[in-house]
Amino acid sequence: MHKWLSLIIGLQVLIWMTSGLVMSALPIERVRGEHLVDRKAQQSPIAGISAVRPLGELLSTIPGPVEELTLRMHHGRLMAEAKTNGRTLLFDPSTGVRMPRIAMDQAAEIARESWKGGGNPALKVTQVEDLSPEFRGPLPAWQVAIDGTTHVYVSGETGRILAVRTSTWRVYDFLWGLHIMDWKEHDNFNNTWLVSFAASGVIFALTGLALLIMRFPIKIRRRRTTI
């Protein structure tokens, strides 16, 4: 049993160790792309408080139960960001009118303003229509490709940067998929493959321990006592 288990799970154990080593060695800041994109670039001091409607009136104009309400600046304008019915939307705090969705050129401008990589990078903006292992955030959203390698995902509702994907992140995500044995979605770490191989690894360790004890038995010598 020990020999067969070593053949079956040996390669996966090597993958676990190698992927874990590389992932732990990669700085998480570079994985998240913080050295290239400043997600806080859009956060400027709030101005124009006098234009805000009373809270009760503002809430009455927003459809659905409001779970969270945040005031923030967006392209020089004060906005009310409301989380309602599982979605996050922008409203004009002075009128309560919902703001239009973020346009393609606005998404490009948001990504450009947050760029820390220097130079004048080429931008390509596409609308995200389906979720993928690279992006699982809320839709609608825009993907802004910067120099073809860095992808900045901008919310189509709020203009917030939802995710940053770099070459380093893709390496990390590939290794994570190998590590949790979810080779397609890279998301499910409770899958049958992982549980089965982990259980086999435990049995492999226990059988190895049993063989070690059987090979080198511990002899207990009884002390003779004299009266």
Tab-separated table of C-alpha atoms in Angstrom:
chain	number	residue	atom	x	y	z
A	1	MET	CA	0.000	0.000	0.000
A	2	HIS	CA	2.807	2.384	0.896
A	3	LYS	CA	4.590	1.784	-2.427
A	4	TRP	CA	1.448	2.218	-4.509
A	5	LEU	CA	0.516	5.406	-2.655
A	6	SER	CA	4.002	6.778	-3.242
A	7	LEU	CA	3.533	6.256	-6.984
A	8	ILE	CA	0.061	7.810	-7.019
A	9	ILE	CA	0.516	10.868	-4.816
A	10	GLY	CA	4.268	11.436	-5.063
A	11	LEU	CA	4.008	13.784	-8.049
A	12	GLN	CA	1.177	15.780	-6.497
A	13	VAL	CA	3.119	16.147	-3.243
A	14	LEU	CA	6.009	17.556	-5.278
A	15	ILE	CA	3.585	19.977	-6.966
A	16	TRP	CA	2.202	21.007	-3.558
A	17	MET	CA	5.671	21.734	-2.205
A	18	THR	CA	6.906	23.539	-5.323
A	19	SER	CA	3.804	25.686	-5.830
A	20	GLY	CA	3.650	26.523	-2.130
A	21	LEU	CA	7.306	27.560	-2.146
A	22	VAL	CA	6.938	29.832	-5.185
A	23	MET	CA	3.680	31.403	-3.965
A	24	SER	CA	5.156	32.150	-0.549
A	25	ALA	CA	8.244	33.678	-2.187
A	26	LEU	CA	6.252	36.052	-4.419
A	27	PRO	CA	5.577	39.420	-2.705
A	28	ILE	CA	1.803	39.748	-2.385
A	29	GLU	CA	2.019	43.454	-3.322
A	30	ARG	CA	3.441	42.529	-6.744
A	31	VAL	CA	0.843	39.792	-7.166
A	32	ARG	CA	-1.906	42.383	-6.571
A	33	GLY	CA	-0.229	44.855	-8.927
A	34	GLU	CA	0.095	47.555	-6.268
A	35	HIS	CA	3.436	48.632	-7.769
A	36	LEU	CA	1.717	49.404	-11.081
A	37	VAL	CA	-1.794	50.596	-10.204
A	38	ASP	CA	-2.852	52.911	-7.376
A	39	ARG	CA	-6.378	51.911	-6.455
A	40	LYS	CA	-6.681	54.948	-4.197
A	41	ALA	CA	-5.878	57.459	-6.930
A	42	GLN	CA	-9.580	58.324	-7.243
A	43	GLN	CA	-9.976	59.063	-3.542
A	44	SER	CA	-9.897	62.838	-3.157
A	45	PRO	CA	-11.199	64.938	-0.234
A	46	ILE	CA	-14.974	65.361	-0.167
A	47	ALA	CA	-16.299	68.761	-1.213
A	48	GLY	CA	-19.780	70.200	-1.718
A	49	ILE	CA	-21.442	68.866	1.427
A	50	SER	CA	-24.055	71.660	1.258
A	51	ALA	CA	-25.544	70.049	-1.853
A	52	VAL	CA	-26.412	66.801	-0.104
A	53	ARG	CA	-30.102	66.165	0.562
A	54	PRO	CA	-31.161	65.101	4.052
A	55	LEU	CA	-30.421	61.444	4.610
A	56	GLY	CA	-34.058	60.429	4.939
A	57	GLU	CA	-35.013	62.112	1.659
A	58	LEU	CA	-32.000	60.640	-0.133
A	59	LEU	CA	-32.804	57.124	1.042
A	60	SER	CA	-36.415	57.478	-0.060
A	61	THR	CA	-35.328	58.150	-3.649
A	62	ILE	CA	-33.111	55.042	-3.879
A	63	PRO	CA	-35.055	51.920	-4.929
A	64	GLY	CA	-34.902	48.863	-2.715
A	65	PRO	CA	-33.547	48.474	0.804
A	66	VAL	CA	-30.244	50.319	1.174
A	67	GLU	CA	-27.662	48.215	2.991
A	68	GLU	CA	-24.843	50.748	2.845
A	69	LEU	CA	-24.454	54.353	1.740
A	70	THR	CA	-21.112	56.059	1.069
A	71	LEU	CA	-20.355	59.619	-0.012
A	72	ARG	CA	-17.264	60.015	-2.189
A	73	MET	CA	-15.809	62.149	-4.942
A	74	HIS	CA	-16.014	60.862	-8.496
A	75	HIS	CA	-14.348	62.866	-11.275
A	76	GLY	CA	-14.647	66.067	-9.281
A	77	ARG	CA	-18.282	65.498	-8.303
A	78	LEU	CA	-19.743	64.376	-5.015
A	79	MET	CA	-21.569	61.074	-5.395
A	80	ALA	CA	-23.634	58.808	-3.175
A	81	GLU	CA	-22.626	55.172	-3.561
A	82	ALA	CA	-25.457	52.910	-2.427
A	83	LYS	CA	-25.397	49.150	-1.951
A	84	THR	CA	-28.899	47.883	-2.604
A	85	ASN	CA	-30.386	44.570	-3.762
A	86	GLY	CA	-26.927	43.035	-4.102
A	87	ARG	CA	-25.697	45.824	-6.396
A	88	THR	CA	-23.663	48.966	-5.845
A	89	LEU	CA	-24.917	52.040	-7.723
A	90	LEU	CA	-24.085	55.743	-7.953
A	91	PHE	CA	-26.624	58.474	-7.223
A	92	ASP	CA	-26.556	62.258	-7.301
A	93	PRO	CA	-26.766	63.194	-3.591
A	94	SER	CA	-28.455	66.509	-4.361
A	95	THR	CA	-31.333	65.052	-6.394
A	96	GLY	CA	-31.292	61.302	-5.673
A	97	VAL	CA	-31.192	60.562	-9.409
A	98	ARG	CA	-29.210	57.500	-10.416
A	99	MET	CA	-26.082	58.338	-12.394
A	100	PRO	CA	-25.484	56.770	-15.818
A	101	ARG	CA	-23.104	53.858	-16.105
A	102	ILE	CA	-19.401	54.395	-16.625
A	103	ALA	CA	-18.615	54.832	-20.320
A	104	MET	CA	-15.672	53.286	-22.128
A	105	ASP	CA	-13.653	56.498	-22.268
A	106	GLN	CA	-14.282	57.111	-18.552
A	107	ALA	CA	-12.986	53.632	-17.693
A	108	ALA	CA	-9.850	54.316	-19.745
A	109	GLU	CA	-9.315	57.614	-17.947
A	110	ILE	CA	-9.721	55.988	-14.524
A	111	ALA	CA	-7.119	53.353	-15.407
A	112	ARG	CA	-4.739	55.957	-16.821
A	113	GLU	CA	-4.982	58.157	-13.719
A	114	SER	CA	-4.224	55.191	-11.474
A	115	TRP	CA	-1.232	53.986	-13.526
A	116	LYS	CA	2.103	54.095	-11.686
A	117	GLY	CA	4.218	52.335	-14.293
A	118	GLY	CA	5.356	55.547	-15.953
A	119	GLY	CA	5.456	56.520	-19.591
A	120	ASN	CA	2.450	56.851	-21.852
A	121	PRO	CA	1.111	53.285	-22.090
A	122	ALA	CA	-1.204	52.072	-24.808
A	123	LEU	CA	-4.725	51.327	-23.591
A	124	LYS	CA	-7.278	48.915	-24.978
A	125	VAL	CA	-10.732	48.869	-23.424
A	126	THR	CA	-13.182	45.998	-23.796
A	127	GLN	CA	-16.443	45.251	-22.032
A	128	VAL	CA	-16.470	42.222	-19.755
A	129	GLU	CA	-19.386	40.036	-20.774
A	130	ASP	CA	-18.625	36.813	-18.907
A	131	LEU	CA	-16.854	35.934	-15.683
A	132	SER	CA	-13.581	34.035	-15.883
A	133	PRO	CA	-10.814	32.794	-13.559
A	134	GLU	CA	-9.100	36.171	-14.120
A	135	PHE	CA	-12.115	38.233	-13.071
A	136	ARG	CA	-15.056	37.159	-10.910
A	137	GLY	CA	-16.278	40.580	-9.825
A	138	PRO	CA	-19.692	42.178	-10.391
A	139	LEU	CA	-20.888	43.043	-13.867
A	140	PRO	CA	-21.062	45.317	-15.791
A	141	ALA	CA	-17.347	45.989	-15.894
A	142	TRP	CA	-14.643	47.203	-18.234
A	143	GLN	CA	-11.279	45.573	-18.870
A	144	VAL	CA	-8.547	48.117	-19.569
A	145	ALA	CA	-5.452	46.427	-20.986
A	146	ILE	CA	-2.337	48.522	-20.362
A	147	ASP	CA	0.561	47.684	-22.686
A	148	GLY	CA	-1.146	44.360	-23.338
A	149	THR	CA	-0.014	42.654	-20.103
A	150	THR	CA	-1.649	44.492	-17.195
A	151	HIS	CA	-5.440	44.306	-17.013
A	152	VAL	CA	-7.320	46.826	-14.887
A	153	TYR	CA	-10.963	45.977	-14.254
A	154	VAL	CA	-13.217	48.991	-13.678
A	155	SER	CA	-16.777	48.751	-12.378
A	156	GLY	CA	-19.343	49.864	-14.921
A	157	GLU	CA	-21.614	51.094	-12.123
A	158	THR	CA	-19.309	52.922	-9.714
A	159	GLY	CA	-16.038	53.478	-11.562
A	160	ARG	CA	-14.079	51.775	-8.814
A	161	ILE	CA	-11.117	49.587	-9.696
A	162	LEU	CA	-12.261	46.057	-8.894
A	163	ALA	CA	-9.167	44.051	-9.794
A	164	VAL	CA	-5.666	44.312	-11.247
A	165	ARG	CA	-4.177	41.371	-13.124
A	166	THR	CA	-0.499	41.226	-14.039
A	167	SER	CA	1.909	38.592	-15.367
A	168	THR	CA	2.958	37.889	-11.791
A	169	TRP	CA	-0.673	37.371	-10.785
A	170	ARG	CA	-1.177	34.911	-13.656
A	171	VAL	CA	1.821	32.849	-12.535
A	172	TYR	CA	0.491	32.911	-8.974
A	173	ASP	CA	-3.017	31.944	-10.107
A	174	PHE	CA	-1.688	29.079	-12.249
A	175	LEU	CA	0.274	27.697	-9.304
A	176	TRP	CA	-2.761	28.164	-7.039
A	177	GLY	CA	-4.843	26.088	-9.452
A	178	LEU	CA	-2.232	23.324	-9.323
A	179	HIS	CA	-2.014	23.619	-5.554
A	180	ILE	CA	-5.745	23.159	-4.912
A	181	MET	CA	-6.162	20.774	-7.875
A	182	ASP	CA	-8.835	22.920	-9.523
A	183	TRP	CA	-7.220	23.175	-12.937
A	184	LYS	CA	-10.070	24.997	-14.677
A	185	GLU	CA	-11.624	27.610	-12.400
A	186	HIS	CA	-8.788	27.865	-9.820
A	187	ASP	CA	-11.384	28.540	-7.152
A	188	ASN	CA	-12.766	25.390	-5.515
A	189	PHE	CA	-10.461	24.064	-2.784
A	190	ASN	CA	-13.092	21.612	-1.520
A	191	ASN	CA	-13.083	19.483	-4.650
A	192	THR	CA	-12.979	15.685	-4.665
A	193	TRP	CA	-9.483	15.484	-6.143
A	194	LEU	CA	-7.914	17.564	-3.390
A	195	VAL	CA	-9.741	15.765	-0.579
A	196	SER	CA	-8.869	12.349	-2.027
A	197	PHE	CA	-5.176	13.116	-2.499
A	198	ALA	CA	-4.917	14.774	0.910
A	199	ALA	CA	-6.511	11.705	2.555
A	200	SER	CA	-4.151	9.456	0.592
A	201	GLY	CA	-1.247	11.558	1.835
A	202	VAL	CA	-2.316	10.990	5.427
A	203	ILE	CA	-2.555	7.230	4.823
A	204	PHE	CA	0.854	7.347	3.099
A	205	ALA	CA	2.381	9.001	6.165
A	206	LEU	CA	0.720	6.572	8.590
A	207	THR	CA	1.776	3.486	6.634
A	208	GLY	CA	5.310	4.856	6.447
A	209	LEU	CA	5.317	5.364	10.194
A	210	ALA	CA	4.015	1.835	10.729
A	211	LEU	CA	6.731	0.394	8.491
A	212	LEU	CA	9.362	2.375	10.374
A	213	ILE	CA	8.204	0.995	13.703
A	214	MET	CA	8.081	-2.556	12.296
A	215	ARG	CA	11.567	-2.233	10.837
A	216	PHE	CA	13.125	-0.822	13.987
A	217	PRO	CA	11.166	-2.314	16.886
A	218	ILE	CA	11.591	-0.727	20.272
A	219	LYS	CA	12.536	-3.288	22.852
A	220	ILE	CA	11.469	-2.620	26.377
A	221	ARG	CA	13.638	-4.307	28.865
A	222	ARG	CA	12.108	-5.190	32.100
A	223	ARG	CA	14.089	-4.426	35.155
A	224	ARG	CA	14.669	-7.246	37.472
A	225	THR	CA	14.079	-6.492	41.034
A	226	THR	CA	15.780	-8.346	43.852
A	227	ILE	CA	14.377	-8.815	47.249
